[in-house]
PDB file of C-alpha atoms in Angstrom:
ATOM      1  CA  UNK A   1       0.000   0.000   0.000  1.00 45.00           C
ATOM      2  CA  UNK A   2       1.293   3.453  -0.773  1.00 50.00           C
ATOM      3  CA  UNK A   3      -0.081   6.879   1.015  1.00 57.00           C
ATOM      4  CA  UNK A   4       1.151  10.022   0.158  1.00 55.00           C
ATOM      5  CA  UNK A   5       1.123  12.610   3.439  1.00 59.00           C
ATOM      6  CA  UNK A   6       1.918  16.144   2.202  1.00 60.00           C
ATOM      7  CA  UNK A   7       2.734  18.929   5.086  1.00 63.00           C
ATOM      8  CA  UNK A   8       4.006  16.756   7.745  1.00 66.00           C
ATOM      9  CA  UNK A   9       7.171  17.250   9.191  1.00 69.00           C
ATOM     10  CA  UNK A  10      10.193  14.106   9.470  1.00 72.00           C
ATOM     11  CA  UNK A  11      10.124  11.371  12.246  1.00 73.00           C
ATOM     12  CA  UNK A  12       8.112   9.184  13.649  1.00 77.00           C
ATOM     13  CA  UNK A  13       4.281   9.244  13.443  1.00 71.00           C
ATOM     14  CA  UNK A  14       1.739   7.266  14.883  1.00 77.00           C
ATOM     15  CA  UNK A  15      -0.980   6.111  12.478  1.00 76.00           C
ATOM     16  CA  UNK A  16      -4.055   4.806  13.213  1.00 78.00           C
ATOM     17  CA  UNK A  17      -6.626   3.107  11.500  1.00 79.00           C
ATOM     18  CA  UNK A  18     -10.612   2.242  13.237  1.00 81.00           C
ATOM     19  CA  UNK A  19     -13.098   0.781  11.206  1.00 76.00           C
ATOM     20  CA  UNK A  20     -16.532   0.896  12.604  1.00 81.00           C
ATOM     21  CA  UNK A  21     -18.373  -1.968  13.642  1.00 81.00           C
ATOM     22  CA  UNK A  22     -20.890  -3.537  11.366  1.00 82.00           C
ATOM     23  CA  UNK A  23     -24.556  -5.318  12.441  1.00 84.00           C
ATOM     24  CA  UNK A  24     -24.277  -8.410  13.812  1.00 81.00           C
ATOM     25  CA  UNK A  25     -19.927  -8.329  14.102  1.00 74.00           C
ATOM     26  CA  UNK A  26     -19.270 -10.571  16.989  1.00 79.00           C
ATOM     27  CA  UNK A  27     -15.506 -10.105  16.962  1.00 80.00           C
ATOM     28  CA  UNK A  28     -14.427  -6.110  17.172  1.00 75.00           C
ATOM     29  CA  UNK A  29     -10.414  -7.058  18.098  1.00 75.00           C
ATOM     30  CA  UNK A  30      -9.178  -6.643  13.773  1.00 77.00           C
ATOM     31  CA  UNK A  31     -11.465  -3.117  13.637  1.00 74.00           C
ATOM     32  CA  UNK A  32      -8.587  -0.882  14.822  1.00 79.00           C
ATOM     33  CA  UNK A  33      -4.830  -0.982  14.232  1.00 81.00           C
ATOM     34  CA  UNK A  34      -1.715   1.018  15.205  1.00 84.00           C
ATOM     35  CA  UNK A  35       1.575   1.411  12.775  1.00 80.00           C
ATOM     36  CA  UNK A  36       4.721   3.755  13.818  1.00 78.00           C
ATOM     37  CA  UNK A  37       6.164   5.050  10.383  1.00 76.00           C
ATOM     38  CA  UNK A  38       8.858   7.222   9.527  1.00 74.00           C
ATOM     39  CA  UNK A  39       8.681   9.422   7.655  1.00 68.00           C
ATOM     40  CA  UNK A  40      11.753  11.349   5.771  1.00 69.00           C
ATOM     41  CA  UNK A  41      12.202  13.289   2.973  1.00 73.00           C
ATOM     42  CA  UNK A  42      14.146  12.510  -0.514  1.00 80.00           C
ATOM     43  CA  UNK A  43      16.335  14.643  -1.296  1.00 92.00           C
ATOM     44  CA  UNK A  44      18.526  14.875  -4.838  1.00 96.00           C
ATOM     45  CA  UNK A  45      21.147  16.360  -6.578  1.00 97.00           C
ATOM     46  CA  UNK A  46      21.286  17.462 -10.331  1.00 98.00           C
ATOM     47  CA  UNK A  47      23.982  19.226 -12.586  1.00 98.00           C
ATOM     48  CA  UNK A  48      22.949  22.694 -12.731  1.00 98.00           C
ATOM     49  CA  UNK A  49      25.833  24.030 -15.592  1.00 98.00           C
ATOM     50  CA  UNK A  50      29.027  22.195 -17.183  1.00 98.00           C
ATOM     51  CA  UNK A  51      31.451  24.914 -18.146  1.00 98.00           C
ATOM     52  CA  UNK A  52      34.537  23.879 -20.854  1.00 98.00           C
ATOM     53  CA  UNK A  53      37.458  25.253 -21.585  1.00 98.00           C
ATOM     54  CA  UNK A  54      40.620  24.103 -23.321  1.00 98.00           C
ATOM     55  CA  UNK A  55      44.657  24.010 -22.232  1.00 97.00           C
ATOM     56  CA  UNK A  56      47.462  24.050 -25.261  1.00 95.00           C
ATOM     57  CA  UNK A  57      50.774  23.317 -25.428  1.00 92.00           C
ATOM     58  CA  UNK A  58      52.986  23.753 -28.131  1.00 86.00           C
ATOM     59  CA  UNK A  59      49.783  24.570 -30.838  1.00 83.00           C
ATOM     60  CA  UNK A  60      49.043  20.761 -31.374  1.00 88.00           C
ATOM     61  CA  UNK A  61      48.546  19.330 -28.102  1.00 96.00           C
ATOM     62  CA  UNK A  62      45.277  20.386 -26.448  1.00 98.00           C
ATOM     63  CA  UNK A  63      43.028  18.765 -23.511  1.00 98.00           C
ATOM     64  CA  UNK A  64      39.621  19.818 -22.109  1.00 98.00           C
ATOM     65  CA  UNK A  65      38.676  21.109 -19.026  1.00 98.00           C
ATOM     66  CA  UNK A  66      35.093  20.784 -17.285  1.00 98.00           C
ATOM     67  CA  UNK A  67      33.548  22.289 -14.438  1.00 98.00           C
ATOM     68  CA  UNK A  68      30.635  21.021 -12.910  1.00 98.00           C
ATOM     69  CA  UNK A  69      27.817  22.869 -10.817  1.00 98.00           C
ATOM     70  CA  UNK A  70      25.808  20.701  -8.901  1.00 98.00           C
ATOM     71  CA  UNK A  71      23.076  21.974  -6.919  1.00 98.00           C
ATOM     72  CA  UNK A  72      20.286  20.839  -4.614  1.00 97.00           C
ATOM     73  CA  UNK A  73      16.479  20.862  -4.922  1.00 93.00           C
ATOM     74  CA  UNK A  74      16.220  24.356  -3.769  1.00 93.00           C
ATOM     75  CA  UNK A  75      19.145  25.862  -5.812  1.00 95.00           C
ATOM     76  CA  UNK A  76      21.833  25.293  -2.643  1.00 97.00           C
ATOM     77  CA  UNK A  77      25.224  24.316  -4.234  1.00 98.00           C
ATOM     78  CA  UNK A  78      26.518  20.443  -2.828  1.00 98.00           C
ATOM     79  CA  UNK A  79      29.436  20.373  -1.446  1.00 98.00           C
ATOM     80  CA  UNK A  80      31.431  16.455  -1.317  1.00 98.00           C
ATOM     81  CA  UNK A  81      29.639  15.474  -4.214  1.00 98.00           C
ATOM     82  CA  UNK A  82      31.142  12.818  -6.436  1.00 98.00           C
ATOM     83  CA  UNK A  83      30.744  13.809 -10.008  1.00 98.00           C
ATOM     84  CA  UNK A  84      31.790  10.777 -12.281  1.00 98.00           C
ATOM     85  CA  UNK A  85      32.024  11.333 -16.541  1.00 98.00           C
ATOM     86  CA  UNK A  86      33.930  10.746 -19.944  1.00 98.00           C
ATOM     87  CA  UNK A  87      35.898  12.676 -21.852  1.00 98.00           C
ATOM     88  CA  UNK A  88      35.266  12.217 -25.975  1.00 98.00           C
ATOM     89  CA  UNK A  89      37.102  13.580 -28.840  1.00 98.00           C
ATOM     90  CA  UNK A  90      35.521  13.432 -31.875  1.00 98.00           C
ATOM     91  CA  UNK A  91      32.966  11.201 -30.315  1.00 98.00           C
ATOM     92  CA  UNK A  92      35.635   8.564 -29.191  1.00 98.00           C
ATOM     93  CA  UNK A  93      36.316   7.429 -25.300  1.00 98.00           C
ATOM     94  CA  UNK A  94      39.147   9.224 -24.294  1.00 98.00           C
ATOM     95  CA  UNK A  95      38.618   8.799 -21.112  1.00 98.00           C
ATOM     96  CA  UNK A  96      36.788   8.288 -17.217  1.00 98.00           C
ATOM     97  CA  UNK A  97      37.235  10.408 -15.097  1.00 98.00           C
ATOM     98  CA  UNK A  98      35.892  11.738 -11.595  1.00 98.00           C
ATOM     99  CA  UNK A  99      35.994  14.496  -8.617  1.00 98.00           C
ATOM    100  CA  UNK A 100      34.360  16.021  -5.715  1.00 98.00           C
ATOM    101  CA  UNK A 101      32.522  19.068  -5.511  1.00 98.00           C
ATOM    102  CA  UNK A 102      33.987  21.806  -3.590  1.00 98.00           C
ATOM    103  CA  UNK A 103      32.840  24.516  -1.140  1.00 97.00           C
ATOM    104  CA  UNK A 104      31.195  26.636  -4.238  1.00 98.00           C
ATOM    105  CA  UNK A 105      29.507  22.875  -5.391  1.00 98.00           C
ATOM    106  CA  UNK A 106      32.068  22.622  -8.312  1.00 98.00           C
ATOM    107  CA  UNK A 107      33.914  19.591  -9.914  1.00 98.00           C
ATOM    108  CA  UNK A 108      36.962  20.121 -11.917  1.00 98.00           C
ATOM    109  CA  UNK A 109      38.226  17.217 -14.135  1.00 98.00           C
ATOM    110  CA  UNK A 110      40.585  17.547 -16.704  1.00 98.00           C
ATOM    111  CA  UNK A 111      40.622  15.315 -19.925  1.00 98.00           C
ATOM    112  CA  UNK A 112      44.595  13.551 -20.948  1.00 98.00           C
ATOM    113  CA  UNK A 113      46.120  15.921 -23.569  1.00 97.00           C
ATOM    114  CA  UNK A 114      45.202  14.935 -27.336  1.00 97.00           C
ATOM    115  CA  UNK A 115      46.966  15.450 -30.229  1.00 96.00           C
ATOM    116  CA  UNK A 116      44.410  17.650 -31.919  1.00 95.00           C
ATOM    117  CA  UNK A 117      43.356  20.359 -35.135  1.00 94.00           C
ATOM    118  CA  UNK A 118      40.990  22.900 -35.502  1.00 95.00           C
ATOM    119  CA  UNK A 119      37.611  22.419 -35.610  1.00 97.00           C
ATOM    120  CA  UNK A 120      38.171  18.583 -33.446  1.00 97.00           C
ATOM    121  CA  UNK A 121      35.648  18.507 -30.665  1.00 98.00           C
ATOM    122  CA  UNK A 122      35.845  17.674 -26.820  1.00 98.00           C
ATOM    123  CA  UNK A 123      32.917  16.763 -25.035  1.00 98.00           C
ATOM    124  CA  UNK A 124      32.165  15.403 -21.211  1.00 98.00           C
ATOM    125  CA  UNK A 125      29.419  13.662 -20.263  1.00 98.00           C
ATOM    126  CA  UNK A 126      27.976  13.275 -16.341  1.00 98.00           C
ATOM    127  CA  UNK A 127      27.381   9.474 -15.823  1.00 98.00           C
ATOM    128  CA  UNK A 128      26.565   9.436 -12.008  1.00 98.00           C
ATOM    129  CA  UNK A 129      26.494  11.836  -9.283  1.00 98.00           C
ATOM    130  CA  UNK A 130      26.457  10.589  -5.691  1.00 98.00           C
ATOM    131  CA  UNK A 131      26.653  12.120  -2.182  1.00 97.00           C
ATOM    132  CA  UNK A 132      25.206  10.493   1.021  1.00 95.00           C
ATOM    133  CA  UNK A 133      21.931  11.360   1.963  1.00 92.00           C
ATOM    134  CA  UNK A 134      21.013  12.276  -1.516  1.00 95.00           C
ATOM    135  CA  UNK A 135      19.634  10.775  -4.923  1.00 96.00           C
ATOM    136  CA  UNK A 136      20.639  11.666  -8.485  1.00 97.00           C
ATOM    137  CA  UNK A 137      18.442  12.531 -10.309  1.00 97.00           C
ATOM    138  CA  UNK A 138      18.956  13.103 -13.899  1.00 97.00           C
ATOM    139  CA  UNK A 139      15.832  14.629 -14.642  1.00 97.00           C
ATOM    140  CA  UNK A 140      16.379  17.459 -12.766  1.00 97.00           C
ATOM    141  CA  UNK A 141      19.314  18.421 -14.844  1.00 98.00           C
ATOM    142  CA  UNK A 142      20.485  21.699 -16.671  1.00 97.00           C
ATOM    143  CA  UNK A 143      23.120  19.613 -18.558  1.00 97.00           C
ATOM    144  CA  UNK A 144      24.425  16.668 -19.246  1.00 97.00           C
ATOM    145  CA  UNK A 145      26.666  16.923 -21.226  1.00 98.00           C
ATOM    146  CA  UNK A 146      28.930  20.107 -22.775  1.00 98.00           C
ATOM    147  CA  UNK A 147      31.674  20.324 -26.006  1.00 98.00           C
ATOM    148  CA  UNK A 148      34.044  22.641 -26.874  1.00 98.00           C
ATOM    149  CA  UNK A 149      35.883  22.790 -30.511  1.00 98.00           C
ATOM    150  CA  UNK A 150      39.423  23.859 -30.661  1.00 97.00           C
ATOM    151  CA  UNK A 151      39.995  26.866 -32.651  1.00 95.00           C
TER     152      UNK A 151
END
């Protein structure tokens, strides 16, 4: 069975059910019951902006960098957040990658430097984000996913 409650607060709550007794009922002891339930609320995470920006060295090798805002149902950035993802270059796996969310709710990860031209494209993806007492939830996102094309 599944009851939605709307505007009460976390914890414990007592519930209890009567049902009223019918003619003729000779045996009143199943009419009523008690049930202690906690209740608590579900709370999630979801990338709010992915930021990109590129490193060179030497004019032919370049690698990507992301930032990633995560934020909380009511806008508040996470801080401790694991932020998993790939890297892609030209829509190939360049690599996996992860990194916590700091103070400000950002994760920097940096992709492995590519040989690359103009026009070739980095992108990350998100894959997962996970802090305790929190879900991910996808949905909720701003981005996934963000390129940038070298120049």
């Amino acid at each position: 069975m599944t009851a939605l409650i709307t505007g009460a607060s976390e914890g414990n709550h007592a519930l209890k059910a009567e049902a009223d007794i019918v003619p003729d009922e000779t045996d009143i002891a199943d009419n009523s019951m008690e049930l202690t339930v906690n209740l608590t609320t579900v709370k999630t995470v979801h990338v709010a902006k992915i930021d990109m920006s590129l490193d060179n060295l030497w004019k032919l090798l370049y690698r990507a960098k992301a930032l990633i805002t995560i934020k909380d149902d009511n806008g508040i950035s996470v801080q401790s957040a694991k932020v998993e993802g790939k890297f892609y270059l030209n829509g190939v796996l360049i690599s996996s990658t992860s990194a916590n969310t700091n103070a400000s709710g950002i994760a920097s990860v940096i992709s492995p430097w590519r040989s690359s031209k103009k026009g070739d494209v980095f992108r990350f993806d998100v894959t997962n984000v996970s802090k305790d007492g929190y879900t991910y939830d996808p949905s909720k996102n701003i981005e996934t996913s963000d390129t940038i094309t070298v120049p």
